[in-house]
Coordinates of C-alpha atoms in Angstrom, one line a residue:
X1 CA 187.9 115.8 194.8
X2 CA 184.8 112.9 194.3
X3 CA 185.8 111.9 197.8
X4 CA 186.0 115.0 199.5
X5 CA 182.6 116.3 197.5
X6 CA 180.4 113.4 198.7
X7 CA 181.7 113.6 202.5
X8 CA 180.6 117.4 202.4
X9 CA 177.3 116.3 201.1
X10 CA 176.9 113.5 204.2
X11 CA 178.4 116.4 206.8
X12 CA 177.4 119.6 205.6
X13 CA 174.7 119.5 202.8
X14 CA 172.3 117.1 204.5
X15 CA 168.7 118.2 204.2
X16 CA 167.5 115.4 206.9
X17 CA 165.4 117.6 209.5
X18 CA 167.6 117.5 212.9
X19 CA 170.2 115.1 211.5
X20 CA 172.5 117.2 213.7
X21 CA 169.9 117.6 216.4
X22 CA 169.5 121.2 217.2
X23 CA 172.1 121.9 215.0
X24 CA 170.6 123.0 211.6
X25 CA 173.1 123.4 209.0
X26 CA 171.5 126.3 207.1
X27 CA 172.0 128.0 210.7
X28 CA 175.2 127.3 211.3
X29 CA 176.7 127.4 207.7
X30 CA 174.6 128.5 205.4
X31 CA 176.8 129.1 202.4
X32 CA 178.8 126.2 203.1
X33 CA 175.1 124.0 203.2
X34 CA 174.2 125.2 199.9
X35 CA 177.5 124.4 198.2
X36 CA 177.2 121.3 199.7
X37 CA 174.1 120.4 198.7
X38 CA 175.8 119.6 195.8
X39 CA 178.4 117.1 196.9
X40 CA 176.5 114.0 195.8
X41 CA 177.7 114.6 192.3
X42 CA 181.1 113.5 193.6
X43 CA 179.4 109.9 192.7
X44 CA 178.9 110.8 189.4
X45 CA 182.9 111.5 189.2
X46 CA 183.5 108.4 190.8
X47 CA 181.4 106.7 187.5
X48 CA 183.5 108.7 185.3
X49 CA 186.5 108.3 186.2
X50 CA 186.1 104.2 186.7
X51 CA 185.2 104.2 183.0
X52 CA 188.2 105.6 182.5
X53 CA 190.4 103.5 185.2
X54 CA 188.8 100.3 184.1
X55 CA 189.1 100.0 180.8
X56 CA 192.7 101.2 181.2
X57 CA 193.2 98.0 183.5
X58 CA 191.6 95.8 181.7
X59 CA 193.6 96.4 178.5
X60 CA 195.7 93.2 177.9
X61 CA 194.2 91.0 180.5
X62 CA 192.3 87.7 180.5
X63 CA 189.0 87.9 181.9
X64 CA 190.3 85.9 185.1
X65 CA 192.8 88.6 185.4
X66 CA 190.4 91.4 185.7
X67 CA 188.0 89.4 187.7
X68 CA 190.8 88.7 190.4
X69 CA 192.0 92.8 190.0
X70 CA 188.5 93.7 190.9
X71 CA 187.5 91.3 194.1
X72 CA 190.8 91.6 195.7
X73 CA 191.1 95.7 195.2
X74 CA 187.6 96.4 196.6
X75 CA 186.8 93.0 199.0
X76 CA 189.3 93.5 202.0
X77 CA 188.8 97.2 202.6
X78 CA 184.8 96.5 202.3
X79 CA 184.8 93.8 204.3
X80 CA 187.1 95.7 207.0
X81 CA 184.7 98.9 206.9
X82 CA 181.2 96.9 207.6
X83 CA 182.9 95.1 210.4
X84 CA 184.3 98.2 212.2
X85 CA 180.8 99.7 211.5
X86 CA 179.6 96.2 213.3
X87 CA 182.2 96.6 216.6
X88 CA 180.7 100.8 216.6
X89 CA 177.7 99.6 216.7
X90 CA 177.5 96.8 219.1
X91 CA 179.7 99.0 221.5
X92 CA 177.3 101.6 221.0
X93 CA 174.5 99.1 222.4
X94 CA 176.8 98.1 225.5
X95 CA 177.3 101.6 226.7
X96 CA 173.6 101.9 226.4
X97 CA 173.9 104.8 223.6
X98 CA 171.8 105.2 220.6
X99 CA 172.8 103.3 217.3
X100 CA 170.6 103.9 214.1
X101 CA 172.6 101.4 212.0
X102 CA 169.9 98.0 212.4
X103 CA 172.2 95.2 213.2
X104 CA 171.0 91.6 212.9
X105 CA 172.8 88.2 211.7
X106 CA 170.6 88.0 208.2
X107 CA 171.6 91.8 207.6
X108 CA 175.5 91.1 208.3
X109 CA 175.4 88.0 206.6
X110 CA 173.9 90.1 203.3
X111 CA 176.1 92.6 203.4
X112 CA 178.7 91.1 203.5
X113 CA 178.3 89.5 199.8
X114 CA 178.3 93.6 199.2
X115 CA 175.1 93.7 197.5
X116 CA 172.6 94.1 200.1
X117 CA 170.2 96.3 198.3
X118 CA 168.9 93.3 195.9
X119 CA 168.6 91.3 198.3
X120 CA 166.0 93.5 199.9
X121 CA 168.3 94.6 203.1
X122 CA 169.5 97.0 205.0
X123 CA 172.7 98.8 204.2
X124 CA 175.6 98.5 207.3
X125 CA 177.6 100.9 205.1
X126 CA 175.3 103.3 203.6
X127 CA 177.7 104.1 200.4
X128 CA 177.7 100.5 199.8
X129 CA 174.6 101.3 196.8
X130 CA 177.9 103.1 194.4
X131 CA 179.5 99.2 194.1
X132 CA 176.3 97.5 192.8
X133 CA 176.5 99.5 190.0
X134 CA 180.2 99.4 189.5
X135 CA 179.8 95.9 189.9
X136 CA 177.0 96.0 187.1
X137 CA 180.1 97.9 184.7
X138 CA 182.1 95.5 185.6
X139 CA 180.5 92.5 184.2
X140 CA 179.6 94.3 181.4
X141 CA 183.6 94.9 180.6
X142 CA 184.8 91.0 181.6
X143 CA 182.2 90.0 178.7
X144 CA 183.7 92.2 176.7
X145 CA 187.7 91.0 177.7
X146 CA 186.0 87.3 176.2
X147 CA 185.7 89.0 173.0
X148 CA 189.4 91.0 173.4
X149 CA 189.6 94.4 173.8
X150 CA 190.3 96.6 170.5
X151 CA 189.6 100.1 170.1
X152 CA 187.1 99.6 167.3
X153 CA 185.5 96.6 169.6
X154 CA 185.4 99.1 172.3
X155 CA 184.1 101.9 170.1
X156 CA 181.4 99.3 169.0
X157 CA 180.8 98.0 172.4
X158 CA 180.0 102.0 173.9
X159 CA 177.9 102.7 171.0
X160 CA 175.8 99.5 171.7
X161 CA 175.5 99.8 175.3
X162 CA 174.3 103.4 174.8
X163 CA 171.9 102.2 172.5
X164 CA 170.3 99.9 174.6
X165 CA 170.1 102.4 177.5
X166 CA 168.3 104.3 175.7
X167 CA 165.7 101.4 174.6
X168 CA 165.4 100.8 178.2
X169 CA 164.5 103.8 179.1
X170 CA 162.3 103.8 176.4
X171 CA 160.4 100.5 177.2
X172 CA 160.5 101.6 181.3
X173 CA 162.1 98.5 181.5
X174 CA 163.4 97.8 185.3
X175 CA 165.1 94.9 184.1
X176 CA 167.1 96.3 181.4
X177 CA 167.6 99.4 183.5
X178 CA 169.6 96.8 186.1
X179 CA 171.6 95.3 183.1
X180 CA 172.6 98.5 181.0
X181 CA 173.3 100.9 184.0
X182 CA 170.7 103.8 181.9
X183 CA 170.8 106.0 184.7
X184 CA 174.9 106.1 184.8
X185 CA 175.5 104.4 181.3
X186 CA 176.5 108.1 179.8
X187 CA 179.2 108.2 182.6
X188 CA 181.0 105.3 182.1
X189 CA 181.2 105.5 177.8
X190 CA 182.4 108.7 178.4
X191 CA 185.2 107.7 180.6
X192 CA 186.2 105.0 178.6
X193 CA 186.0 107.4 175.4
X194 CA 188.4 109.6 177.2
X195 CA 190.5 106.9 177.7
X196 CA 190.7 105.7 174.0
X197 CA 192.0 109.5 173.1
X198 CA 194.6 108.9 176.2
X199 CA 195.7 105.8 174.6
X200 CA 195.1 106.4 170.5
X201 CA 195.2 109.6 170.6
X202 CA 192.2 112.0 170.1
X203 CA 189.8 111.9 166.6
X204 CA 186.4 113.2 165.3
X205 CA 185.1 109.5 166.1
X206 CA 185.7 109.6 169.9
X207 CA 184.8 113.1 170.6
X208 CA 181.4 112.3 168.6
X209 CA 181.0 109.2 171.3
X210 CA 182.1 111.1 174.5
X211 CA 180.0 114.7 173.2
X212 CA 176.9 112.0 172.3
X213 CA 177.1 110.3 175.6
X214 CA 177.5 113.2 177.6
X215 CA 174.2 114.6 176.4
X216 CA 172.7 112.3 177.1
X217 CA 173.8 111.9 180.9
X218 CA 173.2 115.5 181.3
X219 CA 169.5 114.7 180.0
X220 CA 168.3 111.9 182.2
X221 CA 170.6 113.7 185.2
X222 CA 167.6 115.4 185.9
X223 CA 166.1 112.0 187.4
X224 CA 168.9 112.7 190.2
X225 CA 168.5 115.5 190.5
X226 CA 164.4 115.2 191.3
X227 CA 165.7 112.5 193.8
X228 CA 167.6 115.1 196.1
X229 CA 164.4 117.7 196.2
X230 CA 163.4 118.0 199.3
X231 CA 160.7 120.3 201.2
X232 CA 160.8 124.1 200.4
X233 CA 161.4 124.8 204.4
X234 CA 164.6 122.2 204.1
X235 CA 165.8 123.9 200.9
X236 CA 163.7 122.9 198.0
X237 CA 165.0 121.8 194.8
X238 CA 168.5 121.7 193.5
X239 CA 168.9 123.7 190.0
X240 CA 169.5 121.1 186.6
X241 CA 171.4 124.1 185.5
X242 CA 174.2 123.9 188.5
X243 CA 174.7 120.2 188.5
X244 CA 175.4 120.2 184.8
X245 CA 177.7 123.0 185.5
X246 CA 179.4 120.9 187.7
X247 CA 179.4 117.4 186.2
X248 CA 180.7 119.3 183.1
X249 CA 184.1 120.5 185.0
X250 CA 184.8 117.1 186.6
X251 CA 184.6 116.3 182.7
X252 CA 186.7 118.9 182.2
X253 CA 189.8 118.0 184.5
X254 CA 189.4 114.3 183.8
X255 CA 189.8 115.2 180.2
X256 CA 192.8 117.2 181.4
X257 CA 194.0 114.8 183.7
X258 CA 193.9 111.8 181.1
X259 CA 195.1 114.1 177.9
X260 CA 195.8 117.3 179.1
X261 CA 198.7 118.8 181.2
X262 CA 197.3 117.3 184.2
X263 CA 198.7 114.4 183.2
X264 CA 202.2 115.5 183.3
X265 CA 201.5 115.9 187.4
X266 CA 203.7 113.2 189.2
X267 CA 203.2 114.3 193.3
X268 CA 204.0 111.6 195.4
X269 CA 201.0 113.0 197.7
X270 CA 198.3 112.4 194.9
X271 CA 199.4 109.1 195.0
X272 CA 198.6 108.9 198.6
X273 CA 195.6 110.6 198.2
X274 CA 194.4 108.3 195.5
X275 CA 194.6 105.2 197.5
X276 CA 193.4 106.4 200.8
X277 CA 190.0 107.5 199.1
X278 CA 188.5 104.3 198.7
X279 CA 188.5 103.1 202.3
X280 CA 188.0 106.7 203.2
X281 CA 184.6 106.6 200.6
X282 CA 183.6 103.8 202.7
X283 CA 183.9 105.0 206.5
X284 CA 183.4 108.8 206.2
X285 CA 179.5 108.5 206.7
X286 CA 179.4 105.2 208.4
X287 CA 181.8 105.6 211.2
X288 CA 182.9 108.9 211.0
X289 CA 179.4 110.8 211.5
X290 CA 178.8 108.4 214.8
X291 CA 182.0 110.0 215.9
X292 CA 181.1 113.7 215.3
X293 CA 178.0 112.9 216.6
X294 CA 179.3 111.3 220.0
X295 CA 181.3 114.4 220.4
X296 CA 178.8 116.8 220.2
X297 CA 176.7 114.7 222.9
X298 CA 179.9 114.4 225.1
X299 CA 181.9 117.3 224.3
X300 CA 178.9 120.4 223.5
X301 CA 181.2 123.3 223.9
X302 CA 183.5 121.7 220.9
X303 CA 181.2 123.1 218.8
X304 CA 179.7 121.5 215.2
X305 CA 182.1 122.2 212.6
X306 CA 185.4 121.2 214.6
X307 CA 183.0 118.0 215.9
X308 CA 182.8 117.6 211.9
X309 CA 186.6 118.3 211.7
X310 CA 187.9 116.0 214.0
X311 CA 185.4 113.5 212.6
X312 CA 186.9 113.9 208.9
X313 CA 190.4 113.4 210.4
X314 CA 189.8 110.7 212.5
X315 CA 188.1 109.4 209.0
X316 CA 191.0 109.7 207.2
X317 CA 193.7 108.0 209.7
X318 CA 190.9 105.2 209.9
X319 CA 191.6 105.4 206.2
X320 CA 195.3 104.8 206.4
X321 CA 196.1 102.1 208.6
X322 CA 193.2 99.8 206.7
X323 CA 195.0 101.2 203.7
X324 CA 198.3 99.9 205.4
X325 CA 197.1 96.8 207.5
X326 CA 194.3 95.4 205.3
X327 CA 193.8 96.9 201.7
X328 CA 197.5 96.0 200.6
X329 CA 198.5 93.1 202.9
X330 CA 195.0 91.1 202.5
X331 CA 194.6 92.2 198.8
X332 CA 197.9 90.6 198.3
X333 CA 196.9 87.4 199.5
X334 CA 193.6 87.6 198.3
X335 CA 194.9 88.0 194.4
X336 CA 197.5 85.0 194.9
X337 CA 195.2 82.7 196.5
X338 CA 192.3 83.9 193.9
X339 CA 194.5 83.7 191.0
X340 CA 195.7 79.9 192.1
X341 CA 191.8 79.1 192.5
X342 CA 190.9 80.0 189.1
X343 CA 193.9 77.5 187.3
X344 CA 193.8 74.8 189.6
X345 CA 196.4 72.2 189.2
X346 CA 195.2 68.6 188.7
X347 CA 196.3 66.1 191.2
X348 CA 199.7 64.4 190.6
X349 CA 198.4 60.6 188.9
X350 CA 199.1 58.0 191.6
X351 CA 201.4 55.0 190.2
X352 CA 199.8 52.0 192.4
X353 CA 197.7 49.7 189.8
X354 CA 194.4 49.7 190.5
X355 CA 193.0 47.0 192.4
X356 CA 190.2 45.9 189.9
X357 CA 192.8 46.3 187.2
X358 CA 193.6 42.7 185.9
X359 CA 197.5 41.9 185.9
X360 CA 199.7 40.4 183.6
X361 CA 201.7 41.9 180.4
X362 CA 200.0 44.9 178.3
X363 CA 198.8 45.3 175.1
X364 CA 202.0 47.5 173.4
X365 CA 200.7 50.9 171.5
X366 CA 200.6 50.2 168.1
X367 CA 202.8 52.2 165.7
X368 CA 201.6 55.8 164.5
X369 CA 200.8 55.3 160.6
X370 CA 203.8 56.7 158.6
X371 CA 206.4 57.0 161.7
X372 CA 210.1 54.5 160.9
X373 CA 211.8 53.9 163.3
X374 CA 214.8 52.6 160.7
X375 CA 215.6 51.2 157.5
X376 CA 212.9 47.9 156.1
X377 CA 209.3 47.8 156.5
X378 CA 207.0 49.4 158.7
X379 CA 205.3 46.9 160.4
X380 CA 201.1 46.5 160.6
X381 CA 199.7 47.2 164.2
X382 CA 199.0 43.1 164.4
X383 CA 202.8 42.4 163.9
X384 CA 204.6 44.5 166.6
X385 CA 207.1 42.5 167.9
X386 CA 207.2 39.5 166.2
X387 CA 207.2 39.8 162.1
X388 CA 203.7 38.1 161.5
X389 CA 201.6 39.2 158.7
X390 CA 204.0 40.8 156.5
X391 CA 204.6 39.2 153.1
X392 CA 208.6 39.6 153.5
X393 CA 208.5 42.9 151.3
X394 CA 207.6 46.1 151.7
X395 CA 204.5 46.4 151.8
X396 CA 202.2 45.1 155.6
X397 CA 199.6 42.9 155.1
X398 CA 196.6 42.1 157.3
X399 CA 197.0 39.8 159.7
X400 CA 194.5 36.6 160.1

């Protein structure tokens, strides 16, 4: 549903003036456009539901664990979609057609780390913005996996983090913005609420922290929802009122999905569905509008909407095979060679003396203090091996 939302958005609820060239949206599919203008809350889902997913993964790991989970689950398929979006592009340029995507060696080279925003670049893959911040959640939970996860640890550590969120908002603090996540912070608690009543089973306590949290999000929501007003003659502003409507009943069937009798569903095809969208997240815009837009300047009398169409299913087979060839194969390797590197083995002692080592017999270990090794006295550490210092009784005597 996040996935499907977000690439309606991109293909149908754009408000960029002649994005489709003399195809207008509004024209061509008006009601569609203004449902669709909506799509970007898919993202928002996407938060949500990693609050939930997360902390659900990261219950009973080690910190190494998680880290490995993460890097090899998003790396490959990330890596896979900026370099097809490299090959469009540069394909583009030899058959002499236009490519909007800037490619350069510095840009490639910083996306590639997958957070090319910071570093003040260019974005190959323009959804590529979503996994800085689930990045930023991420370190927030392996600090918390140090500490072990509990559910009163994790009940302390939501109530913090909203806390500070809402100090950093507060202070206008770009820096603590960047650290707490204030915009999306609401999100994520309530995710991970939900999942506390999936695991414990639901109280007054967590439905105080998910109700507290999601007013919140709904509050400073209206800061992204001022970020998608555009002109009055593209379509003016989105209403508050409709996007909380919204965010509320993706709430609603992840509460009923992680709880409710959603849960109980067991369809092989969701299965599918859920791991296709990640890699399908990643080339629906970036590859997949080229496509549509290719055929519309090739094939005119295809029309828009099947353009869109075909673009959205070539999108999704795209989707599969790097799902099949590189997400599972590569993220397999990835995780054993990861999880070798972070407990590497020290190197097997060599037994050739050392060539600066002097040679002749050893000192012998002395005796630990209170070990026998049999009946009589235990010797002093001076009179291993030959009987000096001792007084003929029981009890050693220093030596000289």
């Amino acid at each position: 549903m996040a996935a499907l939302a977000v690439a309606a958005y991109h293909y149908v609820g754009t408000t960029t003036p002649h994005f489709w060239g003399s195809h207008d949206p509004k024209q061509f599919a008006p009601a569609l456009h203004e449902i669709s203008r909506y799509g970007w809350l898919g993202v928002e889902f996407f938060f949500m539901i990693s609050g939930f997913v997360i902390c659900m993964s990261c219950w009973g790991r080690s910190p190494v664990q998680f880290v490995v989970s993460r890097v090899s689950r998003l790396f490959p398929a990330y890596w896979c979609a900026v370099l097809l979006v490299i090959a469009l592009v540069l394909t583009a340029r030899l058959a002499h057609l236009q490519a909007a995507t800037p490619i350069d060696l510095r840009t490639v080279l910083g996306n590639l780390t997958m957070v090319p925003g910071p570093l003040g670049l260019d974005l190959i893959d323009g959804v590529a913005w979503t996994l800085w911040v689930e990045a930023r959640f991420y370190l927030l939970m392996a600090v918390m996996l140090f500490f072990g996860l509990t559910y009163r640890r994790m009940i302390a550590f939501c109530g913090t983090w909203l806390t500070l969120a809402i100090v950093s908002r507060e202070l206008h603090s770009a820096v603590l913005d960047e650290i707490f996540i204030s915009q999306y912070a609401g999100l994520f608690i309530t995710g991970i609420a939900l999942y506390l009543m999936h695991r414990f089973g639901q109280n007054l306590v967590l439905w105080l922290l998910a109700g507290i949290a999601w007013c919140y999000e709904l509050t400073v929501l209206n800061d992204r929802v001022a970020g998608h007003t555009v002109r009055p003659a593209d379509g003016g502003a989105l209403s508050w009122a409709v996007c909380a409507a919204v965010l509320t009943f993706f709430l609603v069937v992840l509460a009923l999905a992680g709880s409710g009798p959603l849960a109980r569903l067991r369809w092989r095809w969701l299965v599918t569905a859920g791991a296709l969208t990640y890699p399908f997240y990643l080339v629906h815009q970036s590859i997949g509008i080229p496509v549509a837009k290719g055929l519309l300047q090739k094939v005119p009398a295809l029309g828009v909407l099947p353009s869109m169409a075909v673009a959205l299913a070539f999108s999704l087979l795209l989707s599969a095979v790097i799902h099949r060839t590189v997400d599972g194969p590569l993220g397999r390797v990835l995780r054993r060679h990861l999880t070798r590197g972070m407990s590497p083995r020290r190197p097997a002692a060599t037994t050739a003396p050392d060539r600066d080592e002097p040679r002749g017999p050893r000192p012998q270990v002395p005796a630990l203090a209170g070990r026998t090794t049999g009946p009589g006295p235990q010797p002093c550490a001076s009179s291993v091996g030959n009987g000096a210092g001792s007084d003929g009784g029981n009890r050693p005597v220093p030596s000289g």
